[in-house]
Amino acid sequence: MEITANQLPFKISVLVFLRGNDGRLLLIERRKAPNYGCWSPIGGKLEMALGESPFECAVREVEEEVRLKITTNDLHLFGYVSEKGFEGNGHWLMFLFDCKKPIPALPAEIDEGQFAFYTREEINDLAIPPTDHQLVWPYYDSHRERFIALRADCHPDRDLEIVVEQSL
């Protein structure tokens, strides 16, 4: 039986945008799929079997990946992206968080990748996931203190189609 875009697995994840004391953004160069070999904010999948909320997942991922203890009060949910057919392998619902608590130092390397701090301008020249140029960073720039809801059709044979469902 042929699998259509509607039958792909659906995954729920978070991305957390952390900054150092100097305001530079912390990114990880990923050693695992998705986005192998690309730089991105830290994040991970919700523990859905445990009923984990996106906020709980963001707190857990920050502690697991960079050893920074935060609370939900340190986070601002500034948006979500619903990606249909990402890389042709699945659908993703990705919650975007800005962390208000700075990370004091560069974290140690982990099995998922190495970390580095970058200015926002430097990120434009990094190897980042192709869709992040259109889907993540422009909306981080414009909405990190507000809120945006996005839907994206990531069909591999067409240009990325982005629909703004809500912008506050």
PDB file of C-alpha atoms in Angstrom:
ATOM      1  CA  MET A   1       0.000   0.000   0.000  1.00  0.00           C
ATOM      2  CA  GLU A   2       1.302   3.457  -0.913  1.00  0.00           C
ATOM      3  CA  ILE A   3       1.651   5.868   2.017  1.00  0.00           C
ATOM      4  CA  THR A   4       0.230   9.327   1.363  1.00  0.00           C
ATOM      5  CA  ALA A   5       1.133  12.548   3.150  1.00  0.00           C
ATOM      6  CA  ASN A   6      -1.981  12.142   5.307  1.00  0.00           C
ATOM      7  CA  GLN A   7      -0.734   8.750   6.570  1.00  0.00           C
ATOM      8  CA  LEU A   8       2.733   9.831   7.683  1.00  0.00           C
ATOM      9  CA  PRO A   9       3.617   9.682  11.390  1.00  0.00           C
ATOM     10  CA  PHE A  10       2.990  12.830  13.434  1.00  0.00           C
ATOM     11  CA  LYS A  11       5.628  13.990  15.921  1.00  0.00           C
ATOM     12  CA  ILE A  12       5.453  16.792  18.479  1.00  0.00           C
ATOM     13  CA  SER A  13       8.592  18.671  19.443  1.00  0.00           C
ATOM     14  CA  VAL A  14      10.005  21.847  20.935  1.00  0.00           C
ATOM     15  CA  LEU A  15      12.760  24.224  19.894  1.00  0.00           C
ATOM     16  CA  VAL A  16      14.278  26.384  22.627  1.00  0.00           C
ATOM     17  CA  PHE A  17      16.181  29.542  21.754  1.00  0.00           C
ATOM     18  CA  LEU A  18      18.847  30.181  24.416  1.00  0.00           C
ATOM     19  CA  ARG A  19      21.239  33.108  24.621  1.00  0.00           C
ATOM     20  CA  GLY A  20      24.502  33.604  26.444  1.00  0.00           C
ATOM     21  CA  ASN A  21      25.152  36.514  28.776  1.00  0.00           C
ATOM     22  CA  ASP A  22      26.402  38.504  25.769  1.00  0.00           C
ATOM     23  CA  GLY A  23      23.167  37.930  23.818  1.00  0.00           C
ATOM     24  CA  ARG A  24      24.592  35.477  21.282  1.00  0.00           C
ATOM     25  CA  LEU A  25      22.380  32.494  20.468  1.00  0.00           C
ATOM     26  CA  LEU A  26      23.306  28.945  21.433  1.00  0.00           C
ATOM     27  CA  LEU A  27      23.062  26.392  18.632  1.00  0.00           C
ATOM     28  CA  ILE A  28      23.892  22.718  18.333  1.00  0.00           C
ATOM     29  CA  GLU A  29      25.468  21.114  15.268  1.00  0.00           C
ATOM     30  CA  ARG A  30      23.290  18.024  15.036  1.00  0.00           C
ATOM     31  CA  ARG A  31      24.780  14.538  14.718  1.00  0.00           C
ATOM     32  CA  LYS A  32      21.372  12.877  14.398  1.00  0.00           C
ATOM     33  CA  ALA A  33      18.343  13.112  12.144  1.00  0.00           C
ATOM     34  CA  PRO A  34      16.415  15.181  11.568  1.00  0.00           C
ATOM     35  CA  ASN A  35      18.700  17.948  10.362  1.00  0.00           C
ATOM     36  CA  TYR A  36      21.925  15.926  10.577  1.00  0.00           C
ATOM     37  CA  GLY A  37      24.978  18.158  10.098  1.00  0.00           C
ATOM     38  CA  CYS A  38      22.995  21.375  10.508  1.00  0.00           C
ATOM     39  CA  TRP A  39      23.026  24.016  13.229  1.00  0.00           C
ATOM     40  CA  SER A  40      19.794  24.568  15.119  1.00  0.00           C
ATOM     41  CA  PRO A  41      18.444  25.613  18.499  1.00  0.00           C
ATOM     42  CA  ILE A  42      18.241  22.829  21.063  1.00  0.00           C
ATOM     43  CA  GLY A  43      15.069  20.831  21.381  1.00  0.00           C
ATOM     44  CA  GLY A  44      13.478  17.446  21.260  1.00  0.00           C
ATOM     45  CA  LYS A  45      10.331  15.377  21.131  1.00  0.00           C
ATOM     46  CA  LEU A  46       7.612  15.379  23.770  1.00  0.00           C
ATOM     47  CA  GLU A  47       7.288  12.286  25.956  1.00  0.00           C
ATOM     48  CA  MET A  48       3.694  11.820  24.821  1.00  0.00           C
ATOM     49  CA  ALA A  49       3.213   8.498  26.614  1.00  0.00           C
ATOM     50  CA  LEU A  50       3.854  10.399  29.872  1.00  0.00           C
ATOM     51  CA  GLY A  51       1.477  13.231  28.966  1.00  0.00           C
ATOM     52  CA  GLU A  52       4.338  15.727  28.905  1.00  0.00           C
ATOM     53  CA  SER A  53       3.331  19.280  27.953  1.00  0.00           C
ATOM     54  CA  PRO A  54       5.389  21.386  25.533  1.00  0.00           C
ATOM     55  CA  PHE A  55       6.558  23.546  28.470  1.00  0.00           C
ATOM     56  CA  GLU A  56       7.608  20.478  30.482  1.00  0.00           C
ATOM     57  CA  CYS A  57       9.452  19.140  27.428  1.00  0.00           C
ATOM     58  CA  ALA A  58      11.302  22.437  26.940  1.00  0.00           C
ATOM     59  CA  VAL A  59      12.392  22.491  30.609  1.00  0.00           C
ATOM     60  CA  ARG A  60      13.548  18.850  30.376  1.00  0.00           C
ATOM     61  CA  GLU A  61      15.415  19.320  27.097  1.00  0.00           C
ATOM     62  CA  VAL A  62      17.272  22.401  28.381  1.00  0.00           C
ATOM     63  CA  GLU A  63      18.410  20.502  31.471  1.00  0.00           C
ATOM     64  CA  GLU A  64      19.318  17.322  29.549  1.00  0.00           C
ATOM     65  CA  GLU A  65      21.174  18.996  26.704  1.00  0.00           C
ATOM     66  CA  VAL A  66      22.872  22.019  28.299  1.00  0.00           C
ATOM     67  CA  ARG A  67      22.591  21.312  32.066  1.00  0.00           C
ATOM     68  CA  LEU A  68      20.779  24.603  32.700  1.00  0.00           C
ATOM     69  CA  LYS A  69      17.986  24.423  35.261  1.00  0.00           C
ATOM     70  CA  ILE A  70      15.019  26.539  34.226  1.00  0.00           C
ATOM     71  CA  THR A  71      11.330  26.690  35.083  1.00  0.00           C
ATOM     72  CA  THR A  72       8.324  27.276  32.874  1.00  0.00           C
ATOM     73  CA  ASN A  73       8.423  30.913  34.057  1.00  0.00           C
ATOM     74  CA  ASP A  74      11.749  31.290  32.196  1.00  0.00           C
ATOM     75  CA  LEU A  75      10.060  30.416  28.905  1.00  0.00           C
ATOM     76  CA  HIS A  76       7.988  32.421  26.462  1.00  0.00           C
ATOM     77  CA  LEU A  77       6.025  30.359  23.929  1.00  0.00           C
ATOM     78  CA  PHE A  78       6.253  32.582  20.875  1.00  0.00           C
ATOM     79  CA  GLY A  79       4.790  30.258  18.310  1.00  0.00           C
ATOM     80  CA  TYR A  80       4.237  26.916  16.754  1.00  0.00           C
ATOM     81  CA  VAL A  81       4.826  25.456  13.325  1.00  0.00           C
ATOM     82  CA  SER A  82       2.758  22.626  11.915  1.00  0.00           C
ATOM     83  CA  GLU A  83       4.871  21.044   9.172  1.00  0.00           C
ATOM     84  CA  LYS A  84       3.124  18.711   6.753  1.00  0.00           C
ATOM     85  CA  GLY A  85       5.354  16.132   5.085  1.00  0.00           C
ATOM     86  CA  PHE A  86       8.720  17.318   6.481  1.00  0.00           C
ATOM     87  CA  GLU A  87      11.459  15.695   4.364  1.00  0.00           C
ATOM     88  CA  GLY A  88       8.695  13.421   3.049  1.00  0.00           C
ATOM     89  CA  ASN A  89       8.966  11.351   6.252  1.00  0.00           C
ATOM     90  CA  GLY A  90       6.406  12.753   8.642  1.00  0.00           C
ATOM     91  CA  HIS A  91       4.404  15.604  10.041  1.00  0.00           C
ATOM     92  CA  TRP A  92       5.760  17.751  12.887  1.00  0.00           C
ATOM     93  CA  LEU A  93       4.101  20.084  15.358  1.00  0.00           C
ATOM     94  CA  MET A  94       6.956  22.195  16.681  1.00  0.00           C
ATOM     95  CA  PHE A  95       6.526  24.577  19.636  1.00  0.00           C
ATOM     96  CA  LEU A  96       8.931  27.534  19.639  1.00  0.00           C
ATOM     97  CA  PHE A  97      10.188  28.878  22.979  1.00  0.00           C
ATOM     98  CA  ASP A  98      12.390  31.835  23.808  1.00  0.00           C
ATOM     99  CA  CYS A  99      14.255  31.282  27.077  1.00  0.00           C
ATOM    100  CA  LYS A 100      14.569  34.445  29.160  1.00  0.00           C
ATOM    101  CA  LYS A 101      17.273  32.964  31.431  1.00  0.00           C
ATOM    102  CA  PRO A 102      20.736  33.264  29.847  1.00  0.00           C
ATOM    103  CA  ILE A 103      23.111  30.334  29.766  1.00  0.00           C
ATOM    104  CA  PRO A 104      26.361  31.414  31.480  1.00  0.00           C
ATOM    105  CA  ALA A 105      28.864  29.307  29.504  1.00  0.00           C
ATOM    106  CA  LEU A 106      29.228  27.105  26.456  1.00  0.00           C
ATOM    107  CA  PRO A 107      27.885  23.627  27.321  1.00  0.00           C
ATOM    108  CA  ALA A 108      29.987  20.506  26.957  1.00  0.00           C
ATOM    109  CA  GLU A 109      29.596  18.456  23.794  1.00  0.00           C
ATOM    110  CA  ILE A 110      26.924  15.724  23.955  1.00  0.00           C
ATOM    111  CA  ASP A 111      26.188  12.683  21.803  1.00  0.00           C
ATOM    112  CA  GLU A 112      23.678  14.729  19.795  1.00  0.00           C
ATOM    113  CA  GLY A 113      26.293  17.300  18.789  1.00  0.00           C
ATOM    114  CA  GLN A 114      28.555  20.192  19.672  1.00  0.00           C
ATOM    115  CA  PHE A 115      27.508  23.669  20.765  1.00  0.00           C
ATOM    116  CA  ALA A 116      28.561  27.159  19.763  1.00  0.00           C
ATOM    117  CA  PHE A 117      27.341  30.711  20.272  1.00  0.00           C
ATOM    118  CA  TYR A 118      26.485  32.870  17.258  1.00  0.00           C
ATOM    119  CA  THR A 119      25.137  36.328  16.642  1.00  0.00           C
ATOM    120  CA  ARG A 120      21.858  36.420  14.808  1.00  0.00           C
ATOM    121  CA  GLU A 121      23.649  37.737  11.708  1.00  0.00           C
ATOM    122  CA  GLU A 122      26.204  34.882  11.752  1.00  0.00           C
ATOM    123  CA  ILE A 123      23.392  32.304  11.758  1.00  0.00           C
ATOM    124  CA  ASN A 124      22.359  33.364   8.254  1.00  0.00           C
ATOM    125  CA  ASP A 125      25.686  32.019   6.923  1.00  0.00           C
ATOM    126  CA  LEU A 126      25.655  28.702   8.801  1.00  0.00           C
ATOM    127  CA  ALA A 127      24.554  25.309   7.531  1.00  0.00           C
ATOM    128  CA  ILE A 128      21.040  25.381   8.951  1.00  0.00           C
ATOM    129  CA  PRO A 129      18.061  23.252   7.876  1.00  0.00           C
ATOM    130  CA  PRO A 130      16.792  24.665   4.562  1.00  0.00           C
ATOM    131  CA  THR A 131      13.275  25.278   5.853  1.00  0.00           C
ATOM    132  CA  ASP A 132      14.647  27.186   8.877  1.00  0.00           C
ATOM    133  CA  HIS A 133      15.658  30.063   6.563  1.00  0.00           C
ATOM    134  CA  GLN A 134      11.962  30.561   5.782  1.00  0.00           C
ATOM    135  CA  LEU A 135      10.108  29.020   8.715  1.00  0.00           C
ATOM    136  CA  VAL A 136      12.073  29.484  11.901  1.00  0.00           C
ATOM    137  CA  TRP A 137      14.474  32.419  11.860  1.00  0.00           C
ATOM    138  CA  PRO A 138      12.307  35.103  10.215  1.00  0.00           C
ATOM    139  CA  TYR A 139       9.545  34.412  12.742  1.00  0.00           C
ATOM    140  CA  TYR A 140      12.010  34.303  15.621  1.00  0.00           C
ATOM    141  CA  ASP A 141      13.107  37.775  14.515  1.00  0.00           C
ATOM    142  CA  SER A 142       9.590  39.164  14.201  1.00  0.00           C
ATOM    143  CA  HIS A 143       7.669  37.315  16.934  1.00  0.00           C
ATOM    144  CA  ARG A 144       9.973  36.144  19.741  1.00  0.00           C
ATOM    145  CA  GLU A 145       8.283  38.609  22.082  1.00  0.00           C
ATOM    146  CA  ARG A 146       4.817  38.034  20.600  1.00  0.00           C
ATOM    147  CA  PHE A 147       3.083  34.949  19.147  1.00  0.00           C
ATOM    148  CA  ILE A 148       2.681  33.337  15.736  1.00  0.00           C
ATOM    149  CA  ALA A 149       0.956  30.160  14.526  1.00  0.00           C
ATOM    150  CA  LEU A 150       2.226  28.749  11.240  1.00  0.00           C
ATOM    151  CA  ARG A 151       1.278  25.904   8.945  1.00  0.00           C
ATOM    152  CA  ALA A 152       3.768  24.747   6.335  1.00  0.00           C
ATOM    153  CA  ASP A 153       3.415  22.310   3.472  1.00  0.00           C
ATOM    154  CA  CYS A 154       6.886  20.798   3.045  1.00  0.00           C
ATOM    155  CA  HIS A 155       6.081  18.739  -0.036  1.00  0.00           C
ATOM    156  CA  PRO A 156       9.455  17.686  -1.487  1.00  0.00           C
ATOM    157  CA  ASP A 157       8.388  18.412  -5.093  1.00  0.00           C
ATOM    158  CA  ARG A 158       7.152  21.978  -4.487  1.00  0.00           C
ATOM    159  CA  ASP A 159       8.304  25.207  -2.916  1.00  0.00           C
ATOM    160  CA  LEU A 160       7.673  25.529   0.801  1.00  0.00           C
ATOM    161  CA  GLU A 161       4.177  26.893   1.332  1.00  0.00           C
ATOM    162  CA  ILE A 162       3.718  28.835   4.592  1.00  0.00           C
ATOM    163  CA  VAL A 163       0.352  29.938   5.950  1.00  0.00           C
ATOM    164  CA  VAL A 164       0.179  32.314   8.921  1.00  0.00           C
ATOM    165  CA  GLU A 165      -2.799  31.059  10.913  1.00  0.00           C
ATOM    166  CA  GLN A 166      -2.477  33.679  13.666  1.00  0.00           C
ATOM    167  CA  SER A 167      -0.127  36.551  14.436  1.00  0.00           C
ATOM    168  CA  LEU A 168      -0.351  38.569  17.651  1.00  0.00           C
TER     169      LEU A 168
END
